[in-house]
Coordinates of C-alpha atoms and ligand atoms in Angstrom, one line a residue:
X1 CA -32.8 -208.1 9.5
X2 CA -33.5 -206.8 6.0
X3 CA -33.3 -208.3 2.7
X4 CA -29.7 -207.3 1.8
X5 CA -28.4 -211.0 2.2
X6 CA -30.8 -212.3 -0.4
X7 CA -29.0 -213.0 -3.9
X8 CA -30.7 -210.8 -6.2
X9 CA -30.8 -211.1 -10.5
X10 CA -28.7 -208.8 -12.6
X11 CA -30.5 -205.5 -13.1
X12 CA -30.5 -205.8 -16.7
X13 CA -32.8 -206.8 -19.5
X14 CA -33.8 -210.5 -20.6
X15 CA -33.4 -210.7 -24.6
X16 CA -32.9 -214.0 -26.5
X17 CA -31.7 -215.6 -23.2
X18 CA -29.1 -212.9 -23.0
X19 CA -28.4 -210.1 -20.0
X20 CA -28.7 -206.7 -21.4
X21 CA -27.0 -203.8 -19.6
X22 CA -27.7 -201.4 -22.5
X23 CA -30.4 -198.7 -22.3
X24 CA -30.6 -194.7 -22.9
X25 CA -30.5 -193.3 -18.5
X26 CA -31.3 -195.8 -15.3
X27 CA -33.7 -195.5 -12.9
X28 CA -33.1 -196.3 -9.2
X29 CA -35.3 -199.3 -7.3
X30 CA -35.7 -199.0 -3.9
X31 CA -37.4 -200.7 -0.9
X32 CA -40.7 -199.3 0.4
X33 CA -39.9 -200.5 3.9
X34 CA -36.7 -198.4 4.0
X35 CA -36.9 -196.0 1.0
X36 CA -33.2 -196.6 0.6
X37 CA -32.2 -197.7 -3.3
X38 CA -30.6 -201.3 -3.6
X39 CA -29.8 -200.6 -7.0
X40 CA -30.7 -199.6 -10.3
X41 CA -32.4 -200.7 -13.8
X42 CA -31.3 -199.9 -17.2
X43 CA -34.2 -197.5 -19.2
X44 CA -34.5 -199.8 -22.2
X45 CA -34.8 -197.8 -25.1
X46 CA -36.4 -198.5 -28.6
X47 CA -32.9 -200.1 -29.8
X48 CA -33.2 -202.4 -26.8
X49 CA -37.2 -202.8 -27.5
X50 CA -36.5 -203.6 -31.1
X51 CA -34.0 -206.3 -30.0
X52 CA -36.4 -207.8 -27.7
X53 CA -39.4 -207.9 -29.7
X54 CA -37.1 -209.5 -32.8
X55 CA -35.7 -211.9 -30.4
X56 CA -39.8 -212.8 -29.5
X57 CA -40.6 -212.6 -33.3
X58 CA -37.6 -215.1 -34.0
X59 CA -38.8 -217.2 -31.4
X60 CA -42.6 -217.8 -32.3
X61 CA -41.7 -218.8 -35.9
X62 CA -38.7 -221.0 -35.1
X63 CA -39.6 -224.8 -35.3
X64 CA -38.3 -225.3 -31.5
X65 CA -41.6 -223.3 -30.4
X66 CA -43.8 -223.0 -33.3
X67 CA -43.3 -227.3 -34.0
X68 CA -43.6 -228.1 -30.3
X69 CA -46.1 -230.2 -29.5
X70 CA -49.0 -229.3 -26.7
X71 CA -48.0 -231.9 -24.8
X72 CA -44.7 -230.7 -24.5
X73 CA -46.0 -227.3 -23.8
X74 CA -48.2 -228.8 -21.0
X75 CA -45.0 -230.1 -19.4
X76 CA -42.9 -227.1 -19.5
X77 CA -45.1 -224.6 -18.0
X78 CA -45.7 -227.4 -15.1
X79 CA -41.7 -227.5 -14.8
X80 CA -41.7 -223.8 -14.5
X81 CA -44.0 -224.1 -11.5
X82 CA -41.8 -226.7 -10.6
X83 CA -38.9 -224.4 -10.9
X84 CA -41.0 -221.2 -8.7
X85 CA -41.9 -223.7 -6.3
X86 CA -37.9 -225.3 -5.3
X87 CA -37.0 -221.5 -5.3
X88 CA -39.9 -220.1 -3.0
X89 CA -37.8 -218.4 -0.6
X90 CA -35.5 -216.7 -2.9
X91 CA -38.7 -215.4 -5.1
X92 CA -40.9 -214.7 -1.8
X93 CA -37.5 -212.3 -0.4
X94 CA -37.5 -210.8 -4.0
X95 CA -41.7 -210.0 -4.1
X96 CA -41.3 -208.6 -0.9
X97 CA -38.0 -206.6 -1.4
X98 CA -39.4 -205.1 -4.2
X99 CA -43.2 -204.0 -3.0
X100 CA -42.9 -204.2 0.5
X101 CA -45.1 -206.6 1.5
X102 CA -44.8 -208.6 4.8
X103 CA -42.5 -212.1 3.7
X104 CA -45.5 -214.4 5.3
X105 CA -47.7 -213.0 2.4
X106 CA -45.6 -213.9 -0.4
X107 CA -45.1 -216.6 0.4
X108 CA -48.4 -217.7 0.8
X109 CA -50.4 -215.7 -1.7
X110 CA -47.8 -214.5 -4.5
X111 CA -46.1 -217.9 -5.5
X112 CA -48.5 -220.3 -4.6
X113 CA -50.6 -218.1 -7.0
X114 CA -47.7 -217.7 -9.2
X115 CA -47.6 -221.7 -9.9
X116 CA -51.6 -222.0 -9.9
X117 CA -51.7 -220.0 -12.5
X118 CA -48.6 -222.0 -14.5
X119 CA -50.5 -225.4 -13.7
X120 CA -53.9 -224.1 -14.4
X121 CA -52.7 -223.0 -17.8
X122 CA -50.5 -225.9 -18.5
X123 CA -54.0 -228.0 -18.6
X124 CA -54.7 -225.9 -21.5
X125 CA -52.1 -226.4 -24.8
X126 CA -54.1 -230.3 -25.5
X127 CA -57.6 -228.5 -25.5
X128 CA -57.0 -225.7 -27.5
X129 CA -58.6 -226.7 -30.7
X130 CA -60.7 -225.4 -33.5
X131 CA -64.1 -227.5 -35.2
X132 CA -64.6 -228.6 -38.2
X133 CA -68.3 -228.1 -39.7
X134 CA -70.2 -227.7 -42.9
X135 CA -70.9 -224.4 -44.8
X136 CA -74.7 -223.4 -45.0
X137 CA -75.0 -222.0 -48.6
X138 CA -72.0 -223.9 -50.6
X139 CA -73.1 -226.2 -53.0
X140 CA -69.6 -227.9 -53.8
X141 CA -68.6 -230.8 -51.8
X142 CA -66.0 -229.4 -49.4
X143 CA -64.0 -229.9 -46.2
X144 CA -64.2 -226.6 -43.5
X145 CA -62.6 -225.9 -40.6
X146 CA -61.9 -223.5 -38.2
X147 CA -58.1 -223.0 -36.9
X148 CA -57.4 -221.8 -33.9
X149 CA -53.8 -219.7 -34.0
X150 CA -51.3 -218.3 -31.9
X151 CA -51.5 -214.0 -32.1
X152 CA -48.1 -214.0 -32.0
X153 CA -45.4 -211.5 -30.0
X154 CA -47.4 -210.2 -27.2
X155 CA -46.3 -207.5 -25.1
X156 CA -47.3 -208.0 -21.3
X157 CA -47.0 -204.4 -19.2
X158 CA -48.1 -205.2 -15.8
X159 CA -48.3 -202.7 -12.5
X160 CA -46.3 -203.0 -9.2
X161 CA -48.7 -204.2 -6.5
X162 CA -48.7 -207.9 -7.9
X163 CA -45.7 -208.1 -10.0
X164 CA -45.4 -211.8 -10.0
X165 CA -48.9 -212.8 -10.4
X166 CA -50.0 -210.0 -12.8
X167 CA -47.1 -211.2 -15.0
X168 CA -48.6 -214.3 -15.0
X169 CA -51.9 -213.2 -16.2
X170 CA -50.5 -212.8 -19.1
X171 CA -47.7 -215.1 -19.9
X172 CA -49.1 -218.6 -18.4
X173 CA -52.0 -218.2 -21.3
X174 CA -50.0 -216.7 -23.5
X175 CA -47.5 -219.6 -24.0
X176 CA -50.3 -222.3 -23.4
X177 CA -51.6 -220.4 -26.9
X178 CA -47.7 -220.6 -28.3
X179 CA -47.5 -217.4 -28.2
X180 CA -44.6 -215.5 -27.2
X181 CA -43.9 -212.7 -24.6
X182 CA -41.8 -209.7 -24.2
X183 CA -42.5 -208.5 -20.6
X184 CA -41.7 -205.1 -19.2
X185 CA -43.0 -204.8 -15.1
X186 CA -43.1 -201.8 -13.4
X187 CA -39.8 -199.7 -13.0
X188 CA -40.5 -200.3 -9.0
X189 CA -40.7 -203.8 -9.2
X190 CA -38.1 -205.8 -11.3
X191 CA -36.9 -208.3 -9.5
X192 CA -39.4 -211.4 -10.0
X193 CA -39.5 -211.0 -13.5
X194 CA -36.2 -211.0 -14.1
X195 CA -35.7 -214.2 -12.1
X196 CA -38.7 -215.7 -13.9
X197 CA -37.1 -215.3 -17.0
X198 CA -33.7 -216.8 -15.7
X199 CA -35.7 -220.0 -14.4
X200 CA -37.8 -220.3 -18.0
X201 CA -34.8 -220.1 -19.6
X202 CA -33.2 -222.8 -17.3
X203 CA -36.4 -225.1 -17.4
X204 CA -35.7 -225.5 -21.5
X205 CA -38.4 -222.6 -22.8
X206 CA -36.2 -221.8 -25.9
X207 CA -34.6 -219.0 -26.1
X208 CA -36.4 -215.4 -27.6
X209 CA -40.0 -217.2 -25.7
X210 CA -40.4 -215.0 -22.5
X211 CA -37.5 -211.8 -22.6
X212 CA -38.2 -209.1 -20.3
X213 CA -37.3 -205.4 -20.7
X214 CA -36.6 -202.8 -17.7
X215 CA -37.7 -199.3 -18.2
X216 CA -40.2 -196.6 -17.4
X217 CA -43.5 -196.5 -19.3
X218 CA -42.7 -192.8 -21.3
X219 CA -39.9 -194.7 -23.1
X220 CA -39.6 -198.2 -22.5
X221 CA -43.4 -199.0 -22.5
X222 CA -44.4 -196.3 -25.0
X223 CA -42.3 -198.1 -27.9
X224 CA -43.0 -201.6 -26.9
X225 CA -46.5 -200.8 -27.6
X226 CA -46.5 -199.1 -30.3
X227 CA -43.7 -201.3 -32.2
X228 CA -45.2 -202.8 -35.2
X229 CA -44.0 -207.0 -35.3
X230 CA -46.2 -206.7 -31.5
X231 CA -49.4 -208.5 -32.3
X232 CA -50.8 -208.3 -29.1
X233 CA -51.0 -205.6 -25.8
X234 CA -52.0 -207.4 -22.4
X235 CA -51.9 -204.3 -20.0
X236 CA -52.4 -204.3 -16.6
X237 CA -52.1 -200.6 -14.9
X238 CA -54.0 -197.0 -14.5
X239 CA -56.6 -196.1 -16.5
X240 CA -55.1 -193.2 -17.8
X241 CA -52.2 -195.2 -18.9
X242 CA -54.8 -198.1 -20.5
X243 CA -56.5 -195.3 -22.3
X244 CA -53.0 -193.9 -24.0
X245 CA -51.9 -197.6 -24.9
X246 CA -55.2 -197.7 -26.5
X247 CA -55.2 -195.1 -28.4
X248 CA -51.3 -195.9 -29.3
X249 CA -52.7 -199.2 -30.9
X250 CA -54.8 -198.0 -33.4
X251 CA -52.4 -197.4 -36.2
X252 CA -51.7 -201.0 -36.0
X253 CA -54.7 -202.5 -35.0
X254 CA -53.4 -203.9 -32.5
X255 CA -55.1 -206.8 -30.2
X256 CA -55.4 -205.2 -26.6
X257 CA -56.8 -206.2 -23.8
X258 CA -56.5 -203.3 -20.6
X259 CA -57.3 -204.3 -16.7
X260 CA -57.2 -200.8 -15.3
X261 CA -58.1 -199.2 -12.2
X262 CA -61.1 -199.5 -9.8
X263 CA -63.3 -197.7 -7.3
X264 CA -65.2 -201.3 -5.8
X265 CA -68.4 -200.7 -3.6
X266 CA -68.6 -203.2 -0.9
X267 CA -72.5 -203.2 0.8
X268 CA -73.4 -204.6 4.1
X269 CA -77.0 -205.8 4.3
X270 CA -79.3 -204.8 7.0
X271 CA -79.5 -209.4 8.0
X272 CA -75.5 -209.6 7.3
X273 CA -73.3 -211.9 9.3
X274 CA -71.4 -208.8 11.1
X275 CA -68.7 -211.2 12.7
X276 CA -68.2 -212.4 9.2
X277 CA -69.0 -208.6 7.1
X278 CA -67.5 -206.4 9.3
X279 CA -63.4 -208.3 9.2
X280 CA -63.8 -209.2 5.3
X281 CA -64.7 -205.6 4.2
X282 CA -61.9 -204.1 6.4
X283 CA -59.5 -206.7 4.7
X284 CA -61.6 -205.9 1.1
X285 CA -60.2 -202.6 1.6
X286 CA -56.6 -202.8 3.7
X287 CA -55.4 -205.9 2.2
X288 CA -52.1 -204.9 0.7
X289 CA -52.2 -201.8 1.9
X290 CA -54.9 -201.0 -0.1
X291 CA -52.8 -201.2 -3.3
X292 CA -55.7 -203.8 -4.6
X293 CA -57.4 -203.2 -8.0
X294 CA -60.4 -204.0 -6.8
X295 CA -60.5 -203.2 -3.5
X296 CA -63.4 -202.6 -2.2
X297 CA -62.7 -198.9 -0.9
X298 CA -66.5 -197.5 -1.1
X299 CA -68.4 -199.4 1.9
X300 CA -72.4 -198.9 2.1
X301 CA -74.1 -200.2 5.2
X302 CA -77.6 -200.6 6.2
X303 CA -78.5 -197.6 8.8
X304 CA -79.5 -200.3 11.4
X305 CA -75.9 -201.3 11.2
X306 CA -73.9 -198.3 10.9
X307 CA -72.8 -197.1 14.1
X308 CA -72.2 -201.5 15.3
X309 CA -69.8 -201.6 11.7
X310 CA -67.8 -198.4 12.5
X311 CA -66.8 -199.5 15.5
X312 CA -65.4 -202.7 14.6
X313 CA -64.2 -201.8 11.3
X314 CA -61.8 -199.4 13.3
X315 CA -61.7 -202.1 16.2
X316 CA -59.8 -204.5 12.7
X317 CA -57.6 -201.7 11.7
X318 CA -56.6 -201.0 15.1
X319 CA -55.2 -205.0 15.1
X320 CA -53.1 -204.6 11.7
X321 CA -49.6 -203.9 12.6
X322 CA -47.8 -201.7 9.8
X323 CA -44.2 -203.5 9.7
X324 CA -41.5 -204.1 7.5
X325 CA -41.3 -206.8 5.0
X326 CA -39.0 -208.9 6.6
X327 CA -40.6 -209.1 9.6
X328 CA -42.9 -212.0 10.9
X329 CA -45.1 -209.6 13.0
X330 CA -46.1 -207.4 9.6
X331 CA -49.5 -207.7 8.9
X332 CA -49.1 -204.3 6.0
X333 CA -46.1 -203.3 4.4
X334 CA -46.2 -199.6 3.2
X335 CA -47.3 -197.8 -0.1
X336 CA -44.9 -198.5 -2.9
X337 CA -43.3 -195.0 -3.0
X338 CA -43.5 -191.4 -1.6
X339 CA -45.1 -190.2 -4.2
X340 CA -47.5 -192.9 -4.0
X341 CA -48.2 -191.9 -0.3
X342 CA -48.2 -188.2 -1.2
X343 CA -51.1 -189.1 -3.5
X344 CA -53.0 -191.0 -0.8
X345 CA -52.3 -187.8 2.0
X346 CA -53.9 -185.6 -0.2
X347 CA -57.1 -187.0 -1.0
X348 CA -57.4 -188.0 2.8
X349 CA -56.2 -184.1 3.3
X350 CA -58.7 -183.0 0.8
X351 CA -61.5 -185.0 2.5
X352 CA -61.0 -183.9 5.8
X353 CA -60.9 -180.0 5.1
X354 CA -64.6 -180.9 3.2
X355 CA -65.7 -181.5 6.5
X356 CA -65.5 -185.6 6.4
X357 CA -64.8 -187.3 9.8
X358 CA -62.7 -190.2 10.6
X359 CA -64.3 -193.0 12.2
X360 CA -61.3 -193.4 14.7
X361 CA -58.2 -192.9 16.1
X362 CA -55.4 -194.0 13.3
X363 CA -52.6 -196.4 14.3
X364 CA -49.4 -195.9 14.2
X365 CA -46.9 -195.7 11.2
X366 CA -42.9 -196.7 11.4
X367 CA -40.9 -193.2 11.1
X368 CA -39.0 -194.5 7.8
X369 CA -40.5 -196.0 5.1
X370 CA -44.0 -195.1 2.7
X371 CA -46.4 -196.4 5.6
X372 CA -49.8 -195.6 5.6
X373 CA -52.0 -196.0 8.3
X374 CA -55.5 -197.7 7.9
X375 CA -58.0 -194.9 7.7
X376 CA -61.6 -195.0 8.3
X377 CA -63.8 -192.0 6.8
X378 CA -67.6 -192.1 7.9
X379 CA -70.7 -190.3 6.4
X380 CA -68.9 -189.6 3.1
X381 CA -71.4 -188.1 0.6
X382 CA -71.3 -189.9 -3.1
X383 CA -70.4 -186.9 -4.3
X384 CA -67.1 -186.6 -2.3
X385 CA -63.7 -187.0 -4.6
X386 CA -62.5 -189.4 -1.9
X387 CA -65.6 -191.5 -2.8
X388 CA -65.4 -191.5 -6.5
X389 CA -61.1 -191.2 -7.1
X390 CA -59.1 -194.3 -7.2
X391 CA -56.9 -194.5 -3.9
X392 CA -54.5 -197.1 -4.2
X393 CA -53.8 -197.3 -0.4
X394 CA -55.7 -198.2 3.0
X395 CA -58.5 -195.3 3.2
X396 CA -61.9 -196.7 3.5
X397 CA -65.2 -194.4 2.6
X398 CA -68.5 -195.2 4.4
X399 CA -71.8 -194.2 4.0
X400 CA -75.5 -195.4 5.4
X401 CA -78.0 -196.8 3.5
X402 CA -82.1 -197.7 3.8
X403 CA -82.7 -199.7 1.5
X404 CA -80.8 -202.3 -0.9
X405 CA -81.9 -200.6 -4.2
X406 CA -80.3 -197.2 -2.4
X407 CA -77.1 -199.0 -2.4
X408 CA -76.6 -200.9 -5.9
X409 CA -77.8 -197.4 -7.2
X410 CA -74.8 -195.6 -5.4
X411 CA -72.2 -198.8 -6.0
X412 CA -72.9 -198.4 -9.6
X413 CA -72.5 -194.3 -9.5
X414 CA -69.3 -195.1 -10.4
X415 CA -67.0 -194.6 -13.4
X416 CA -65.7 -197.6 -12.9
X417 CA -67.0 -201.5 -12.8
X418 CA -63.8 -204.1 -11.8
X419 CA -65.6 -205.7 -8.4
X420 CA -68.2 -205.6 -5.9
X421 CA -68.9 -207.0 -2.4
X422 CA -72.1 -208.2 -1.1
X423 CA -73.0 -209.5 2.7
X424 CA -76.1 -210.5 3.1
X425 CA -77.9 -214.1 4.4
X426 CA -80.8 -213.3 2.2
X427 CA -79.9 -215.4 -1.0
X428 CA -82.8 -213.2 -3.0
X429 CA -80.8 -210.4 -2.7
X430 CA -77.7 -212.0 -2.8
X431 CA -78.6 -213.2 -6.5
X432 CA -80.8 -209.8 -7.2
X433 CA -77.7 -207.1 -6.2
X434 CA -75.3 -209.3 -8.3
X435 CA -77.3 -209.3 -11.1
X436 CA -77.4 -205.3 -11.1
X437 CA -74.2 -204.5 -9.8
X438 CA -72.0 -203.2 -13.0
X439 CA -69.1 -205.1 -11.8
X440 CA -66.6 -207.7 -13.6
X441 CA -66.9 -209.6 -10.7
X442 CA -69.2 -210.3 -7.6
X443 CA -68.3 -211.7 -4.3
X444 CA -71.3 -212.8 -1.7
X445 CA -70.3 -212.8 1.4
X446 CA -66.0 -213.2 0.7
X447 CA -64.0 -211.1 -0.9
X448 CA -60.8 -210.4 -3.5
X449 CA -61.0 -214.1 -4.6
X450 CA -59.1 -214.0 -8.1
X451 CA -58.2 -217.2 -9.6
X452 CA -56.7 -218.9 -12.9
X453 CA -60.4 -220.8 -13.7
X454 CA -62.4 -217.6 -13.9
X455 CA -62.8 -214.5 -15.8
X456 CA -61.5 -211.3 -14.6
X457 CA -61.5 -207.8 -15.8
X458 CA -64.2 -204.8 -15.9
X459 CA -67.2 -203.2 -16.8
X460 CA -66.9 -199.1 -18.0
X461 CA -63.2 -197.4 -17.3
X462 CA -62.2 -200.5 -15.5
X463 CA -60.6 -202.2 -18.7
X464 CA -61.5 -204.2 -22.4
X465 CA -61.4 -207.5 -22.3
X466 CA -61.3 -210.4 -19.9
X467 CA -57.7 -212.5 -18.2
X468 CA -58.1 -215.4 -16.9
X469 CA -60.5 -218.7 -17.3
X470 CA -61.3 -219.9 -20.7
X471 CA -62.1 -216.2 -21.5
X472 CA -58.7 -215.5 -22.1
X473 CA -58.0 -217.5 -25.1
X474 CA -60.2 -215.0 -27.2
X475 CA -57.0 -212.3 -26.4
X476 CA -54.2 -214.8 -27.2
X477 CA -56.0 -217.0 -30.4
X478 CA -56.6 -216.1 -33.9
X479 CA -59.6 -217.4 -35.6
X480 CA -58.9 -218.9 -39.1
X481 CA -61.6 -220.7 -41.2
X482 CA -60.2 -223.1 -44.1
X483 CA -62.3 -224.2 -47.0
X484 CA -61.2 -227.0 -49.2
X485 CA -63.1 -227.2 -52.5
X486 CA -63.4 -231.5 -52.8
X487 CA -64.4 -231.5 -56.4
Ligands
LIG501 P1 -49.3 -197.2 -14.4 O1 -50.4 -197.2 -15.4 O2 -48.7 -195.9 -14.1 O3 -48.2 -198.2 -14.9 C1 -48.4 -199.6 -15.2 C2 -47.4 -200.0 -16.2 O4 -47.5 -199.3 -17.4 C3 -45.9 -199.8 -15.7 O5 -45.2 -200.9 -16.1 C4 -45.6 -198.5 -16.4 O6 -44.2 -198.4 -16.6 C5 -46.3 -198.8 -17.8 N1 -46.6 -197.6 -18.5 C6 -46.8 -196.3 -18.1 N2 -47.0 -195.5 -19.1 C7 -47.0 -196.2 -20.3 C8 -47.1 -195.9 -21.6 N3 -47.4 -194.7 -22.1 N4 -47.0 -196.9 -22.5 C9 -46.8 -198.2 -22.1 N5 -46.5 -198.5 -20.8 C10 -46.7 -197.5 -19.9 O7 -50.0 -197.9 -13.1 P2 -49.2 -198.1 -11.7 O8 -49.2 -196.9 -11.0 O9 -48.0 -198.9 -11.9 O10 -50.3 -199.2 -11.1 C11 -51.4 -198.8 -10.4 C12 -52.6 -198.8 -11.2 O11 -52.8 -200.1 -11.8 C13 -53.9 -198.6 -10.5 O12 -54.7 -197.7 -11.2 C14 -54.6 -199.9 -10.4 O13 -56.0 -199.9 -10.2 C15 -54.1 -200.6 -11.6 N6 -54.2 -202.0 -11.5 C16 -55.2 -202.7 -12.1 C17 -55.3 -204.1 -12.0 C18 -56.4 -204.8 -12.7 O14 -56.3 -206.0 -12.9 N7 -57.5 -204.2 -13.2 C19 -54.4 -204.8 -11.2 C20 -53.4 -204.1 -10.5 C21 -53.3 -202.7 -10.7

């Protein structure tokens, strides 16, 4: 079986509620599983851009958005989820056509989160509001207050690991502010945005609310960010990338908020619960093939430990069976492209002619296909690129440690600071490491728990700004005082 039955959207862009076949070149999409094209995108220029962001800048000051009332907004980001959830199988076929990972994890993780994060935001148009208060030094009678606005057009540029969700990072709050959205996913990955935008459209968002255009980031994303009626930048991606958008913005002053790459520690405690350490920092680091943000890829164990973690860190890997998308049995999919996998082979490659070890025999790979084996590297010194370089697939670096200081020194000798994983039964140091680990987020003894109710984003090069929880209004919500004179 593959996916070739499964009825896929037009390849073309979303603008005003129209399809959009225009654009300067195409680019092909493939699946992973196969590396064979099923079709191919339109590059959407700056005409097409333009079109979009007017369509978005049409629809945020039209009465049919701007007028609506929360309430109403509440109930159409909840019939959205209502619309993801009587599609599932259609959208969990597209997620894993389009990134390659195994059907019975997107179903279960990509659009259940998908509507969590629609109902989670749609509690959040009726409590949006500002204050009113009284101003310290005026001596007039007056009435104050403080407004809290809509940004305006945002432009959401999201990666290809989580297409679906990371999309909804961005749009969920950003229409619960009554803002709108011009969306542009990863060249690899079109096809659950695309339908997203058909079913908003069908649940009775207005036209010109959520539009999505296809392209590559050179063109496409390059004058989406930098077009001047775009209030607002929600990017999710590499760091490189984060760091040209930013710079790209500041003509305008743009609002931008970047969640960018990661290099997450992960530290096994000297009293850890193994049975519980040892299978949730091997999934920390091969869930998804490693294509995680914060995946915890740098693992420090206590030296009494090392050698009993090793073995059943490769003992876990050795159980994950690389498979197709399609297929029941699949526990990971492969990387996302050949290049993608090139750039994973090397820095293994590299590693291994430094003189780094793997723990264990690898397991086997299908012949076709970007698959990547789980790989175990043991004694790798802090210094080692394959210790401080983003992966982005399944290659897990471990090194000893003595003492717990040792390790939240070498977890923060990082560049980056998106997550960190602590095992320990010792709540002391459970509270004590996550107070010094420079991370965005901390998980005790679980890992790569992201939800709609709490903040996420990093510390240092892992990004500006946080998504998700209450945090997030601050990126979608301007701030307006109003002073009325009363005499
Ligand atoms: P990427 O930066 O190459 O691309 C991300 C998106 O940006 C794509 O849609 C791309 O077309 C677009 N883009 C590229 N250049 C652009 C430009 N100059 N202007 C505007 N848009 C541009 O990243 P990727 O390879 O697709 O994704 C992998 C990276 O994403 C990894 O570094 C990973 O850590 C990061 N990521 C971060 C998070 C997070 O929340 N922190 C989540 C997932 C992935």
């Amino acid at each position: 079986m593959s996916w070739e039955q499964i009825e896929r959207p037009v390849l073309g862009h979303r603008i005003g509620g129209h399809v959009v076949m225009r654009g300067e070149g195409a680019l092909a999409v493939e699946d992973p599983c196969s590396a064979r094209p099923y079709g191919e995108i339109p590059i959407a220029s700056a005409a097409e851009v333009d079109a979009a962001v007017a369509a978005a800048k049409a629809a945020f000051r039209a009465p049919a958005w701007r007028q609506l009332a929360p309430l109403a907004r509440e109930r159409l980001l909840h019939k959205l989820a209502d619309a993801i959830e009587a599609d599932a199988p259609r959208m969990a076929a597209l997620e894993a056509l389009d990134t390659g990972r195994p059907i019975a994890l997107t179903e279960t993780v990509d659009i259940p989160g998908a509507c969590a994060w629609l109902r989670t935001y749609a509690g959040w148009p009726t409590k949006l509001h500002g204050r009113a208060g009284s101003l310290a030094a005026a001596t007039i009678p007056h009435h104050a207050y403080v407004r809290r606005e809509p940004v305006g057009v945002v432009a959401a540029i999201t990666p290809w690991n989580f297409p679906l969700i990371l999309s909804l990072f961005k749009i969920a709050p950003a229409l619960a502010a009554g803002c709108t959205v011009v969306l542009k996913p990863a060249p690899e990955t079109p096809l659950t945005a695309l339908r997203l935008a058909e079913l908003a459209l069908q649940v009775g968002f207005p036209p010109g609310v959520l539009n999505v255009v296809l392209g590559d980031g050179a063109s496409t994303g390059a004058a989406l960010v930098t077009h001047p009626d775009v209030a607002k930048i929600a990017f999710t991606g590499s760091t490189a990338t984060g760091q040209a958008i930013l710079r790209s913005s500041v003509p305008e002053l743009k609002r931008v908020t970047l969640e960018l790459g990661g290099k997450s520690p992960s530290i096994i405690c000297a009293d850890a619960d193994l049975a519980r350490a040892i299978p949730e920092a091997a999934m920390a680091c091969f869930f998804n093939s490693g294509q995680v943000c914060y995946a915890g890829t740098r693992l420090y164990v206590h030296r009494s430990q090392y050698e009993a973690v090793l073995q059943g860190l490769a003992e876990v890997a050795g159980t994950l069976k690389l498979g197709p998308s399609w297929s029941r049995d699949s526990a990971l999919g492969p990387l996302i492209s050949a290049r993608q996998r090139d750039k994973v082979d090397g820095l293994v490659s590299r590693a291994r002619a430094s003189g780094i070890a793997e723990a264990g025999p690898r397991g086997a790979a299908p012949e076709h296909g970007h698959y990547y084996a789980p790989t175990i590297l043991r004694d790798v010194p802090p210094e080692a690129e394959i210790a401080r370089e983003e992966v982005f697939g399944p290659v897990l670096a471990v090194t000893a440690f003595d003492d717990v200081d040792e390790a939240i020194a070498m977890a923060n000798d990082s560049v980056y600071g998106l997550a960190a994983h602590v095992w320990t039964r010792d709540l002391r140091i459970a509270h004590h490491a996550s107070a010094r680990l420079e991370a965005g987020t901390v998980f005790v003894n679980c890992m790569l728990l992201a939800d709609p109710s709490f903040p996420f984003g990093g510390m240092k090069k892992s990004g500006i700004g946080r998504e998700n929880g209450a945090e997030v209004f601050d990126a979608y919500l301007e701030t307006k005082s109003v002073v009325i004179a009363l005499n």
